Each structure stands twice: as C-alpha cells, then as structure tokens.
XYZ file of C-alpha atoms in Angstrom:
732
model
C 88.579 76.713 129.954
C 89.788 78.766 126.887
C 90.754 82.570 127.691
C 88.289 83.782 125.062
C 85.392 81.857 126.437
C 83.212 84.057 128.850
C 82.637 82.669 132.413
C 79.313 81.805 133.362
C 77.597 82.238 136.539
C 75.714 78.766 136.582
C 74.753 76.182 139.165
C 77.414 73.370 139.580
C 75.746 70.659 137.850
C 74.869 72.757 134.865
C 78.540 74.325 134.769
C 79.861 70.799 134.392
C 77.693 70.003 131.513
C 78.469 73.031 129.923
C 82.121 72.418 130.474
C 81.927 68.820 129.157
C 80.108 70.236 125.806
C 82.709 72.613 125.383
C 85.476 70.105 125.710
C 83.755 67.710 122.970
C 83.305 70.487 120.549
C 87.051 71.542 120.842
C 87.998 67.928 120.470
C 85.788 67.869 117.217
C 87.502 70.815 115.936
C 90.842 69.510 116.291
C 89.952 66.264 114.532
C 88.372 67.848 111.677
C 91.490 70.109 111.491
C 93.678 66.971 111.513
C 91.513 65.193 108.885
C 91.798 68.447 106.640
C 95.442 68.785 106.724
C 97.120 66.745 104.381
C 100.235 64.804 104.844
C 103.622 66.009 103.414
C 104.857 62.590 102.613
C 103.310 60.997 99.371
C 100.128 63.070 99.749
C 98.367 61.613 96.628
C 96.701 58.360 96.619
C 95.528 56.693 93.159
C 92.345 54.719 93.995
C 90.688 52.315 91.910
C 86.911 52.809 92.697
C 84.223 50.035 92.795
C 82.282 51.508 89.886
C 81.190 49.168 87.156
C 80.791 51.903 84.360
C 83.248 51.475 81.639
C 83.881 54.828 81.041
C 85.067 55.322 84.826
C 87.514 52.390 84.604
C 90.469 54.292 85.870
C 92.161 55.512 88.858
C 91.366 58.708 90.586
C 93.567 61.002 92.732
C 92.719 61.720 96.146
C 94.471 63.776 98.878
C 95.720 61.760 101.909
C 94.907 63.299 105.192
C 97.643 63.304 108.223
C 95.184 61.009 110.057
C 95.189 58.337 107.372
C 98.942 58.653 106.156
C 99.992 55.585 107.913
C 97.003 53.380 107.019
C 96.214 54.420 103.526
C 98.930 52.151 101.832
C 98.660 50.561 98.363
C 96.392 47.438 98.561
C 94.051 48.598 101.395
C 90.334 49.021 101.113
C 89.169 52.776 101.542
C 85.887 55.096 101.297
C 86.182 57.953 98.933
C 83.636 60.435 97.973
C 82.513 60.180 94.391
C 79.371 61.530 92.579
C 77.961 62.643 95.968
C 78.410 59.581 97.803
C 80.871 57.251 99.558
C 82.358 54.640 97.125
C 84.463 51.779 98.201
C 87.954 51.438 96.506
C 91.409 50.148 96.694
C 94.434 52.335 96.918
C 96.775 51.319 94.076
C 99.404 53.703 94.639
C 100.793 56.657 96.475
C 102.865 59.478 94.757
C 104.088 62.897 95.511
C 102.144 64.763 92.965
C 98.921 64.742 90.911
C 98.504 65.474 87.282
C 94.965 67.053 88.208
C 95.449 70.949 88.673
C 92.611 71.587 91.028
C 92.110 70.750 94.618
C 91.932 66.985 95.497
C 89.178 65.666 97.372
C 90.494 63.829 100.624
C 89.736 60.221 101.334
C 86.974 59.594 103.727
C 88.494 56.789 105.535
C 90.401 53.544 105.575
C 88.173 50.718 105.842
C 90.919 48.334 107.059
C 94.810 48.634 107.114
C 94.973 45.144 105.860
C 96.499 45.145 102.254
C 94.482 42.743 100.228
C 95.082 43.744 96.761
C 98.805 43.038 95.686
C 100.507 44.747 92.649
C 100.773 41.604 90.659
C 96.861 40.969 90.844
C 96.168 44.677 90.202
C 98.259 44.461 87.245
C 96.469 41.011 86.222
C 93.108 42.759 86.586
C 93.996 45.486 84.223
C 95.413 43.200 81.524
C 92.452 40.793 81.778
C 90.049 43.873 81.516
C 91.682 44.906 78.409
C 91.523 41.310 76.962
C 88.001 40.767 77.889
C 86.597 44.129 77.065
C 85.594 44.491 80.622
C 86.287 46.854 83.830
C 88.842 46.217 86.545
C 86.082 46.653 89.082
C 84.213 43.451 87.997
C 87.535 41.545 87.981
C 88.275 42.644 91.439
C 85.162 41.264 92.743
C 86.376 37.932 91.718
C 89.833 38.451 93.046
C 89.338 39.898 96.438
C 86.803 38.403 98.615
C 84.267 40.424 100.887
C 86.011 41.631 104.044
C 85.141 39.461 107.479
C 86.311 41.816 110.265
C 86.394 39.020 112.836
C 88.428 37.125 110.796
C 90.886 39.868 109.794
C 91.611 40.296 113.372
C 92.872 36.786 113.864
C 96.456 36.149 113.582
C 97.859 33.849 110.907
C 100.730 31.863 112.211
C 102.918 30.058 109.449
C 102.759 26.073 109.397
C 105.796 24.103 110.392
C 108.134 23.356 107.614
C 108.292 19.908 105.990
C 110.576 18.330 103.504
C 109.656 16.810 100.244
C 110.711 13.242 99.137
C 111.939 13.779 95.502
C 112.075 9.895 95.102
C 108.373 9.757 95.936
C 107.772 12.395 93.525
C 109.383 10.573 90.578
C 107.818 7.424 91.549
C 104.376 8.924 91.389
C 104.811 10.101 87.900
C 106.520 7.093 86.383
C 104.784 6.149 83.117
C 104.480 9.694 81.884
C 107.472 11.272 79.721
C 109.342 13.534 80.077
C 107.963 13.970 83.660
C 111.183 13.720 85.138
C 112.824 16.289 83.541
C 109.730 18.838 84.183
C 109.815 17.865 87.909
C 113.597 18.536 88.247
C 113.210 21.803 86.464
C 110.628 22.862 88.818
C 112.526 21.848 91.808
C 115.576 23.729 90.770
C 113.779 27.095 90.515
C 113.064 26.763 86.722
C 109.901 27.864 85.014
C 108.889 25.019 82.385
C 105.572 24.969 80.603
C 103.981 21.666 79.910
C 100.698 20.223 78.649
C 100.232 16.937 80.524
C 97.899 14.161 79.061
C 97.171 11.901 81.789
C 96.991 8.157 81.500
C 93.802 6.160 82.147
C 93.324 5.090 85.587
C 96.120 7.531 86.895
C 95.748 8.883 90.331
C 95.795 12.413 89.046
C 95.417 14.265 92.481
C 98.586 12.572 93.711
C 100.444 13.358 90.678
C 99.493 17.053 90.849
C 100.008 17.215 94.462
C 103.810 16.016 93.856
C 104.219 18.540 91.146
C 102.941 21.399 93.467
C 105.376 19.930 96.253
C 108.469 19.973 93.611
C 107.619 23.921 93.079
C 107.409 24.393 96.904
C 110.613 22.472 97.649
C 112.371 25.471 95.445
C 111.030 27.945 97.908
C 108.373 29.360 95.575
C 104.464 29.184 95.649
C 101.950 27.531 93.450
C 98.275 27.744 92.487
C 96.064 25.127 90.992
C 92.448 25.586 89.402
C 89.988 22.667 89.218
C 86.353 22.326 87.965
C 84.390 21.820 91.178
C 84.430 21.272 94.827
C 84.784 17.442 94.567
C 88.040 17.726 92.385
C 89.315 20.286 95.124
C 88.650 18.104 97.927
C 90.563 15.158 96.223
C 93.419 17.436 95.644
C 93.445 18.645 99.067
C 93.629 15.137 100.512
C 96.444 14.448 98.204
C 98.218 17.649 99.178
C 97.709 16.882 102.909
C 99.342 13.353 102.287
C 102.420 14.871 100.235
C 103.137 18.049 102.016
C 101.492 17.697 105.438
C 98.642 19.246 107.084
C 98.498 23.302 107.083
C 100.729 23.543 103.936
C 97.925 24.734 101.592
C 94.348 26.329 101.400
C 91.466 25.558 99.466
C 89.311 28.461 97.906
C 85.826 27.523 97.202
C 82.557 29.650 97.177
C 80.778 27.100 99.271
C 83.245 27.459 102.098
C 81.453 30.334 103.603
C 82.523 34.048 104.088
C 84.536 33.542 107.084
C 86.436 30.251 106.148
C 87.144 31.738 102.579
C 88.513 35.145 103.863
C 90.622 33.244 106.408
C 92.175 31.155 103.548
C 92.537 34.380 101.365
C 94.435 36.023 104.402
C 96.787 32.991 104.958
C 97.692 33.368 101.275
C 97.781 37.378 101.389
C 100.202 37.270 104.414
C 102.545 35.029 103.035
C 101.893 32.242 105.638
C 100.836 29.574 103.076
C 102.277 29.393 99.508
C 100.087 26.740 97.847
C 96.297 27.705 96.946
C 93.922 25.205 95.247
C 90.246 25.985 94.535
C 87.685 26.587 91.693
C 88.126 29.314 88.949
C 88.438 32.270 91.414
C 91.645 30.783 92.754
C 93.415 31.892 89.638
C 93.556 35.308 91.389
C 95.120 33.972 94.654
C 97.841 36.382 95.617
C 100.614 33.852 96.104
C 103.982 35.253 97.030
C 106.681 34.374 94.651
C 104.664 32.447 92.324
C 106.423 29.555 90.893
C 103.741 27.480 89.191
C 100.083 27.887 87.742
C 98.236 24.723 87.015
C 94.779 23.878 85.878
C 93.095 20.637 85.655
C 90.602 19.531 82.814
C 90.689 22.993 81.241
C 87.756 21.925 78.805
C 85.291 21.950 81.653
C 82.765 24.672 81.170
C 82.916 25.448 84.922
C 86.351 27.135 84.433
C 84.543 29.910 82.549
C 83.292 32.571 84.610
C 79.698 33.209 84.102
C 79.706 36.827 85.198
C 81.174 39.759 83.088
C 83.749 40.049 81.757
C 83.556 36.204 81.569
C 87.350 35.354 82.043
C 88.497 31.730 81.636
C 90.581 30.431 84.271
C 93.014 28.902 81.823
C 93.522 32.173 80.091
C 93.943 33.971 83.446
C 96.518 31.461 84.713
C 98.587 31.592 81.429
C 98.642 35.355 81.384
C 99.640 35.131 85.080
C 102.591 32.893 84.285
C 103.751 35.354 81.526
C 103.523 38.293 83.737
C 105.231 36.667 86.823
C 107.455 34.390 84.944
C 106.030 31.205 86.479
C 105.821 27.710 85.298
C 102.482 26.444 83.762
C 100.879 23.019 83.675
C 97.710 22.356 81.534
C 96.437 18.897 82.404
C 93.512 16.533 81.792
C 92.584 13.126 80.421
C 91.491 14.873 77.331
C 92.975 17.686 75.491
C 91.310 20.976 74.323
C 92.228 22.609 70.886
C 93.660 25.678 73.056
C 96.085 23.319 74.998
C 97.067 21.706 71.457
C 97.914 25.106 70.429
C 100.147 25.869 73.207
C 102.185 22.899 71.878
C 101.940 23.920 68.116
C 103.362 27.351 68.833
C 106.102 25.824 71.075
C 104.920 27.789 74.220
C 104.798 24.549 76.072
C 106.011 20.903 76.117
C 104.122 17.753 76.107
C 103.908 15.255 78.853
C 102.252 12.085 77.715
C 101.780 8.582 79.171
C 104.111 5.868 77.580
C 102.588 3.386 75.324
C 102.325 0.671 77.830
C 100.746 3.088 80.398
C 98.207 4.080 78.105
C 96.894 0.611 77.413
C 96.363 -0.222 81.138
C 92.642 0.084 80.714
C 91.256 -1.684 77.690
C 88.655 0.284 75.873
C 86.313 -1.266 73.315
C 83.189 -0.425 71.146
C 80.151 -2.611 71.129
C 79.700 -4.379 67.671
C 82.982 -3.069 66.221
C 83.970 -6.245 64.329
C 82.156 -8.536 62.113
C 82.783 -11.492 64.774
C 80.818 -9.569 67.451
C 77.894 -8.665 64.824
C 77.735 -12.466 64.173
C 77.255 -13.139 67.919
C 74.916 -10.356 68.399
C 73.093 -8.866 65.035
C 71.522 -6.208 67.202
C 74.588 -4.980 68.684
C 74.608 -1.663 66.831
C 71.078 -0.935 67.296
C 70.320 -2.134 70.959
C 70.703 0.395 73.656
C 72.269 -2.334 75.961
C 73.889 -5.007 73.743
C 74.567 -8.562 74.983
C 78.247 -7.735 74.923
C 77.547 -5.042 77.450
C 75.480 -7.277 79.671
C 78.370 -9.919 79.532
C 80.954 -7.227 80.483
C 79.000 -5.994 83.565
C 78.205 -9.807 84.593
C 81.985 -10.623 84.643
C 83.388 -7.339 86.094
C 80.939 -7.459 88.992
C 82.759 -10.581 90.141
C 85.939 -8.215 90.570
C 84.450 -4.983 91.751
C 81.887 -2.261 91.062
C 80.812 -1.115 87.589
C 80.134 2.396 86.377
C 77.300 3.030 83.900
C 77.478 6.516 82.333
C 74.107 7.663 80.854
C 73.780 11.362 79.371
C 70.288 12.132 80.670
C 69.032 12.277 84.214
C 65.523 11.561 85.291
C 63.499 8.428 84.331
C 62.190 9.320 80.788
C 62.687 12.909 79.920
C 60.752 12.672 76.482
C 58.321 10.460 74.902
C 57.184 9.621 71.698
C 54.422 7.670 69.843
C 55.174 4.087 69.561
C 53.806 3.811 66.073
C 54.719 6.998 64.201
C 57.671 8.386 66.438
C 56.050 11.804 66.655
C 57.169 13.545 69.791
C 54.403 13.370 72.607
C 53.055 16.682 73.395
C 50.876 17.891 76.246
C 47.040 18.289 75.255
C 46.106 20.216 78.184
C 45.030 23.788 77.822
C 45.857 27.303 79.058
C 43.525 29.959 79.127
C 44.279 33.156 76.928
C 42.980 35.399 79.632
C 45.017 34.868 82.877
C 47.498 31.971 81.906
C 46.309 29.633 84.666
C 46.589 25.924 83.600
C 43.353 23.922 83.439
C 42.170 21.023 81.562
C 40.172 21.271 78.279
C 36.437 21.283 78.528
C 34.466 18.129 77.613
C 33.672 18.124 74.008
C 30.630 16.266 72.314
C 31.945 12.792 71.573
C 35.334 13.624 73.040
C 37.260 12.097 76.044
C 36.661 13.247 79.614
C 39.463 15.665 81.041
C 42.278 13.994 82.915
C 40.984 14.605 86.296
C 37.637 12.669 85.484
C 39.504 9.586 84.304
C 40.719 6.467 86.207
C 44.352 6.382 86.105
C 45.975 3.209 84.249
C 48.954 1.178 85.161
C 51.749 1.694 82.821
C 53.371 -1.426 81.129
C 56.900 -1.311 79.829
C 56.926 -0.049 76.264
C 53.173 1.133 75.684
C 50.028 2.510 77.344
C 46.716 0.453 76.820
C 44.386 1.245 73.942
C 41.730 4.092 74.388
C 38.859 5.521 72.315
C 39.906 7.948 69.334
C 40.261 11.669 70.375
C 39.261 14.432 68.407
C 41.718 16.843 67.232
C 41.448 20.512 68.553
C 41.154 23.168 66.012
C 44.161 25.600 65.479
C 44.200 28.358 66.250
C 41.322 28.017 68.846
C 38.168 30.314 68.455
C 38.408 33.535 70.509
C 37.704 33.018 74.081
C 38.904 29.286 73.981
C 42.065 28.073 75.941
C 45.359 27.504 74.080
C 47.001 24.107 74.067
C 50.125 23.741 76.348
C 52.146 21.605 73.944
C 54.758 20.949 76.275
C 56.915 17.521 76.055
C 55.417 14.805 78.063
C 57.749 12.614 80.327
C 57.700 10.060 82.805
C 58.994 10.708 86.300
C 58.804 7.178 87.598
C 57.360 3.745 86.678
C 54.398 3.987 88.815
C 53.426 7.517 87.660
C 51.375 8.235 84.365
C 52.912 10.620 81.669
C 52.799 14.220 82.629
C 53.971 17.480 80.983
C 57.155 18.886 81.848
C 55.839 22.458 81.382
C 52.490 22.459 83.099
C 52.510 19.321 85.195
C 49.273 18.034 83.942
C 48.945 14.127 83.940
C 48.354 12.671 80.565
C 47.065 8.993 81.144
C 44.795 9.189 78.148
C 47.143 10.610 75.687
C 46.570 9.965 72.005
C 48.886 10.678 69.172
C 47.362 13.587 66.993
C 49.333 12.009 63.918
C 48.328 8.599 63.758
C 45.724 8.313 66.704
C 47.820 5.465 68.318
C 47.952 5.403 72.073
C 51.240 3.477 72.629
C 54.310 5.461 73.933
C 57.823 4.803 73.909
C 60.901 6.424 75.589
C 63.636 7.441 72.812
C 65.874 8.555 75.582
C 65.736 7.272 79.121
C 67.608 8.745 82.050
C 69.608 7.213 84.840
C 66.670 6.290 87.026
C 65.231 4.166 84.360
C 68.606 2.849 83.521
C 69.156 1.886 86.959
C 65.811 0.253 87.185
C 66.492 -1.934 84.067
C 69.867 -2.974 85.359
C 68.509 -3.813 88.838
C 66.132 -6.169 87.010
C 68.920 -7.712 84.833
C 71.154 -8.188 87.598
C 69.188 -8.818 90.749
C 71.960 -9.846 92.927
C 73.859 -6.372 92.660
C 73.024 -3.408 94.365
C 72.400 -0.473 91.968
C 72.786 2.977 92.977
C 72.256 6.444 90.925
C 74.316 9.733 90.981
C 72.797 12.501 89.050
C 71.425 16.187 89.671
C 71.150 17.109 93.214
C 72.057 13.547 94.415
C 75.649 13.395 93.259
C 77.680 10.752 95.238
C 81.219 11.672 96.034
C 82.577 8.156 96.379
C 81.045 4.648 95.587
C 78.857 3.439 98.614
C 79.997 0.452 100.365
C 78.503 -2.555 98.763
C 77.352 -0.937 95.553
C 77.594 -3.211 92.559
C 76.438 -1.048 89.698
C 76.606 2.822 89.707
C 74.624 4.718 87.183
C 75.763 8.212 86.709
C 75.538 11.122 84.327
C 78.448 12.905 82.925
C 80.395 14.897 85.749
C 78.536 13.022 88.646
C 80.564 9.710 88.564
C 81.801 8.883 92.077
C 85.183 8.119 92.666
C 85.878 4.446 92.816
C 88.080 1.552 91.906
C 85.901 0.433 89.072
C 86.408 -3.039 87.361
C 84.713 -1.885 84.156
C 82.851 1.339 82.897
C 80.108 1.241 80.272
C 79.104 4.252 78.167
C 75.706 4.326 76.919
C 73.902 6.553 74.675
C 76.933 8.046 73.075
C 75.071 9.617 70.158
C 73.117 11.666 72.561
C 76.295 13.676 73.486
C 77.207 14.099 69.976
C 73.753 15.509 69.005
C 74.327 18.925 70.662
C 74.518 21.536 68.169
C 77.732 23.298 69.144
C 81.301 24.106 68.076
C 82.878 21.831 70.678
C 80.385 18.950 70.605
C 82.782 16.097 69.767
C 85.578 17.603 71.979
C 83.268 17.910 74.756
C 81.845 14.419 74.143
C 85.440 12.949 74.207
C 86.280 14.778 77.357
C 83.207 13.419 79.239
C 84.017 9.958 77.992
C 87.552 10.171 78.844
C 87.006 11.488 82.562
C 84.593 8.440 82.988
C 87.024 5.818 81.507
C 89.872 7.059 83.661
C 88.087 5.918 86.698
C 88.621 2.402 85.794
C 91.357 0.673 87.683
C 94.568 -0.236 85.814
C 93.755 -3.755 84.140
C 90.119 -2.707 84.136
C 87.941 -2.541 80.950
C 85.750 0.197 79.403
C 83.157 -0.351 76.620
C 81.034 2.189 74.618
C 77.861 1.971 72.813
C 77.937 3.724 69.460
C 79.058 4.063 66.131
C 82.498 2.374 65.702
C 83.413 4.661 62.832
C 82.855 8.016 64.902
C 86.329 9.912 65.299
C 85.777 10.765 68.870
C 85.000 7.096 69.879
C 88.203 6.155 67.770
C 90.230 8.499 69.658
C 88.921 7.140 73.065
C 89.458 3.504 71.861
C 93.305 4.282 71.085
C 93.537 6.780 74.003
C 94.736 9.263 71.324
C 93.028 12.507 72.748
C 96.062 14.456 71.555
C 95.822 13.188 68.000
C 91.938 14.036 68.066
C 92.916 17.596 69.418
C 95.356 18.034 66.273
C 92.911 16.956 63.830
C 90.217 19.204 65.324
C 92.658 22.076 65.389
C 93.568 21.555 61.648
C 90.052 21.485 60.885
C 89.034 24.740 62.688
C 92.251 26.459 61.026
C 90.706 25.584 57.620
C 87.316 26.824 58.663
C 88.866 30.101 60.313
C 87.361 28.985 63.665
C 89.036 29.408 67.099
C 91.614 29.094 68.240
C 92.836 29.951 64.735
C 90.970 33.074 64.897
C 89.355 35.286 67.864
C 85.833 35.717 68.208
C 83.510 38.155 70.200
C 79.965 38.285 70.428
C 77.580 41.110 71.071
C 74.147 40.075 72.274
C 71.255 42.312 73.017
C 68.170 43.921 71.868
C 67.959 44.584 68.076
C 68.354 48.291 68.350
C 71.086 48.019 70.973
C 72.989 45.713 68.803
C 72.715 47.816 65.782
C 73.884 50.983 67.511
C 76.788 48.734 68.949
C 77.988 47.713 65.223
C 77.563 51.357 64.214
C 79.996 52.542 67.019
C 82.313 49.520 66.613
C 85.706 50.401 64.844
C 86.720 46.885 63.685
C 90.259 46.058 62.944
C 91.555 45.392 59.531
C 90.482 41.798 58.399
C 87.484 41.690 60.548
C 84.235 39.782 59.555
C 80.939 40.674 60.861
C 78.482 37.493 61.029
C 74.832 38.291 61.856
C 72.971 39.528 63.502
C 70.639 36.478 64.229
C 67.897 36.215 66.654
C 69.066 33.735 69.378
C 66.008 34.211 71.846
C 62.846 36.218 71.708
C 63.958 39.909 71.415
C 67.591 39.008 71.645
C 69.860 39.321 68.795
C 73.576 38.203 68.511
C 76.490 39.539 66.275
C 79.662 37.444 65.992
C 82.890 39.506 65.222
C 85.807 37.242 63.747
C 89.365 38.476 63.310
C 92.484 36.570 62.669
C 94.437 35.418 65.818
C 97.038 38.012 65.601
C 94.358 40.942 65.360
C 92.782 39.496 68.651
C 94.309 42.261 70.815
C 93.145 45.147 68.341
C 89.497 43.639 68.660
C 89.703 43.518 72.431
C 90.831 47.209 72.381
C 88.105 48.079 69.978
C 85.424 46.392 72.033
C 86.758 48.127 75.140
C 86.350 51.456 73.671
C 82.906 50.543 72.488
C 81.904 49.740 76.045
C 83.474 53.077 77.259
C 81.497 55.211 74.682
C 78.230 53.267 75.241
C 78.654 53.727 78.949
C 79.216 57.521 78.702
C 76.340 57.878 76.351
C 73.932 55.744 78.556
C 72.962 53.666 75.687
C 70.907 50.388 75.925
C 73.100 47.568 77.435
C 74.583 44.873 75.369
C 76.529 41.616 76.419
C 80.014 41.762 74.929
C 81.963 38.436 75.346
C 85.424 37.940 74.115
C 86.455 34.221 73.127
C 83.048 32.681 74.434
C 83.762 28.975 75.425
C 80.831 27.654 73.484
C 79.086 28.903 70.186
C 76.078 27.095 69.349
C 75.031 26.810 65.714
C-alpha cells in the first residue's frame, strides 16, 4: 500500500478486493506514463497513412513512445490517430527531429513488428504514383498483402542450396540468338536488357526458368510476371525442375490469404529469392534484385483494373532502372512498347534463328491460285476444304487445336434472306419494367408461351404466317419492345433473347417478313458440334468461358477453344477460324492484339507441326503470322503510330466522368506545352471522356499536372473523375 493511501478498516475479503483494484490502477497509471514518454533515440516516425485522398498523399510525423521504440521500425504496420480515428499506416523512416513546430501526436500502437514494406518498394510506389497520377496508398494495397497473424508467427526456413547446370541452360536456349551472351552476362552478375521473340513451338516456361536460374547462380534474386494462373503454374513446374523444390514462390490472388502471405513473407525475409506470379508480383520485395521478366506483355491481364491502373511491364521496367537489375520482355508476339525499347537502344533483341522460326509451317487458306482452283470457295467458306484435309491428316499424328473467337453456340442471329439482325419482339411494360409477352393482337400471332415449339433445322426455321409490325413509339400505357439480340444456346433449344431470355420460336423478320434465320457468327459449341459430325471417329472437346481446360484431355482428337483458353498440348496442327472477327474490334490495338492471340495459338503446335488460318491472305497481321515476323509487324505499326502521333510516340491520358466533372477538370488542369485536348465525347450514358495527348518527352510533365489536378479536386471535394495515364486500350 502506498504511504499516501489511507488505511481502511474493512472486512478481510473486501480489503483484498480494494487492494487488488488499487494495484491495477497503479499499473494502468504507470503504463500510460510509459506510453506518454517519448523515446530519446529517433523520436520521430514518418508514417504513410492508408488514406486514399490525393491531397493527403504524403508522410506525417508522429512521436514514438518509449514502449514502441524497439518495434516501430521502418517497414512495420502501425496504427496512428488521424482525423479523430485510428488509421492504418506504414512507418517509412525514423528521424531525430520533425519540421513540424508543434507537439507531435504519439503512435497508437504497432500492429506487428514484421517489416513488410522495404525501402525499395516504398520508393517504387512513390515513383509509380507520380507516373500514373495516383496515390501511394492505392499502390501499397497492391504491393503488400493483408496481414495473416497465424502465418506471420510461423518460421520461414531457407531451402537447401542447389546448383545450376550452365550447360543445360545453354542447351535449352539453343536456336535463339544471342541468348548465350545474355545468359552468361546474367550468370556473372551483369544487368543486360533484352526483348525476346520466342520461336513457335518453344517450351517458353523451361527457357524462362533457365534464365531465372542463371540470375540465381550469381547470388541475386529475380521476379517474373505472367498473365494468369495457368501460366504461373507452368512456369512453377519448370522452376521446380530446374532449381529444385522450395527455391521459388508463386504469388497469385486465388492462392488464398494464408498461402499468399506465407509466400510474401518468404520473399520479404530473404528465405526465397525467386518470385513468380500475376501482375501484383511486380511488387515482390526480392532481396538483391538481379532480373525482372515479363511474359506476353501485350496481354490485357497485365494492366491493373484498379486505380491508379499501373501496368506490370512499366512497373518492372521502372524497378529495373531503380535497382540496377536486368530486364527481359518476352513473348511470341511483340508489342509496340517492346519495340520502342529496341528502337531507343534501351534493350537488345533475342530472336529465333531462321531455321528455328520455320519449325512450324503456317499457311493461309486460299492464298494461291492453285488452291482456289481446287476449292473456289476457299475464301468465302468458314471451314474450307483445305482445313478439313489438314485436320484429317493431322489427326493421324496427334490432337488438333481449332481456335474460334466466339464462345457459346450462336451468339447472334440474322435474317436468312435480308441479313437484318434478329431482334427480340417481346415487350417490356413501361410501368415496372417486368418482362412479359406482347398481348394478342387482332389478326396477329399468339404469344410465345401459347405456341407449340418447333424443331430447329440447320440453317433456317420453318415458315409461319405473316406477323404484323408493332407501331413505334407504342401508344401510352402499352409495353415497349425489348429489341435485344436473339441467340441460340444449343441445337435443341429455340432462339431466345440474350437480354430478357424470352423464347422466340415464331420470329418473323420485320424488314422482309421472312422467317428463316442464319448464324453469321457461331461459337465454340456450334463449331465443336459441326466438327464432331465431320469427323465422327475423333473425340471433340471444347475449352471456353468457365470451362477452360489446363491441358488436352487424354484421348481427345480435336480441341475447340476461344483465344486465351487453349489447353496446353502437343498439337499436330492448329486451325484459326473467323480471323476477321478479331480484326473487327474498333480499337487502337486491334491488329496487334489479333496477331498476339494467333501467335500464342500457333506456338502450341509441336516442332514439325502445321498451322492454317482462314482469312484474307493480304491482311498484314496474317502475313506477319505466315512469316513468323511479329517484330517486323511491330516496327511497321510503331512507324504508323509515330506518323499519327499515337502511343508510344506520344503519351496519353484520359479523364472520364460526368459532363460537369470533366468540364471542371479541364478548367483546373494546367497542360504542359504542346498538349492537345481531344473531346469531350460521350462514351456511355451520362459518362464523358477527354483525351489529353502530349509528345513522349512531355509525358512526365503531363503526369505531374494530372497529379496536381487530383490533389486540388480532392481538397475541394469536387465530383470524382477517373484519370488514367497511358491506358492500355483506347476504343474509337
């Protein structure tokens, strides 16, 4: 008992309770005093708070209590008082003094003593925030996964060391020049930069694994980004074969919070020095980074869909510059951005030898007069005779891959006679928006639910009585036509609306009153059905949508897949159907994207295999595929864009939002010299877009201007707009 506390004449039990309460109070006072006392060693913590507001994107100084002095080290998660509430943050640095002249608020607590934000990643986030006119808080959400306390308590033992066979590495890269010099430079601690054009049929996961192993043999680490989980799994298998188990980690979103955090800690603690994964793996805190690599950088999955929309390629290249690491941009196709790296001399080219590039023979149906004499319909048929012959011959040697751009059965229908698009003739009430059939009109046709379904023949529907046209606009109180596109979901089902789902077995063309229907574009299900009838002895499987196959099932003869869903297999032949459909997209990168998708499919053919495309033989992208000259196509595309002042010769930014918000943004934006403002145009209902274009050299000035715009708008609490710097796609 303290001398100043009066003695109380109380019963024994009550006296003990009072003493216990006084002891707890003394302990609480002592703890509060200790927490209030500020440490003498580095008493100021600079904290980056998790606040997404642009005008608050800076570090704040907090006092470090004595009780937190040992734990509040740079890189740890903390809680700090801000705007009347506790906010998450990261300690970026500790210092002796603060520029703030008043009293500093002490840190509330250290969430975990585990340092999860390295100085390199903190600096990278700051550079990316400036480049993309975003905030560091948004970028750190991508870089640092959420904490998993139980996983954090687990130790991370380093894997046993394992040597790398240099001879196996050089043998794997045979046929690509000058790969040998690039690999030797990596193995001796150098930092070369290369753009790799892979040969058709190349086992790219094995080659990339050997490149990562070459860096690892120099004692440094490496990180590689891939488009999706299937590619990550393939590279992971190859790395296990080359480096051994436990020598790398895979970072993917679908791994689960515990597994992903465990992999992140293995990298952060330095136990593992090789990380692979999807776009977020670009922020992996590799110790002593020696190589950054990205596969298929043209895939739109590398573009982050959340603000500030960083691209994995740009993140990795910026990181290579910051940390003095080597860089490898690779793929079967080549983007104009990768070509620009070669044009400016920033990187050197690695390409297949002439013989290696011709190991898969690529042809275009109906490309010669001789082929047209054999099949006059070769250029108008969806599946010409030459394609059937190729499939029939290849089935004797192995599976055949057929790529078709559309999934489903028949995603769109048209009138068989006049080719007018087939639209839904069901009606939607103007009052509550519920779907219902049109009422029976005098002399008209009964609603769909009162008719007897008809069996569908291939090509057309049976004839039916004439249908009266509905007046437009409908009288007050009447239902509005749905007008959604009709589609077929299977051979046994009648046409139905893709919007409201109403069956339309009695559809009549409102233009010519014909009842026949045709499918101008068919999906992978219909294609598989037709090929199954043409080749009854072959097993046909489909891969598309939510039924994507990782590899070719055993016993499969023909695999019909949409672009990006092709199963990995040792194909004897590859067929590309409906090539015109990939070229019909109104976008700046239409031809580049089409060539990339075709190249990835053709590359699945085995060495000595064959690929055939159905399309216009004079189309430049198909010609590049025929010659396996994707670099030449990228050079021509880059030259065309330079003449038109389009990326990458220029830098673009888009501002999207409501009309008033976009107008306010243009008023506040201070554009750099030489900037062009294109628009605004309405891109969606009540959504407008402006494009700001500057010369490439003025790109940093544009990013800084947009960043200042975001800070001003945030401070004034103006209506939000979406600011995107260097969007990966810009539709026309």
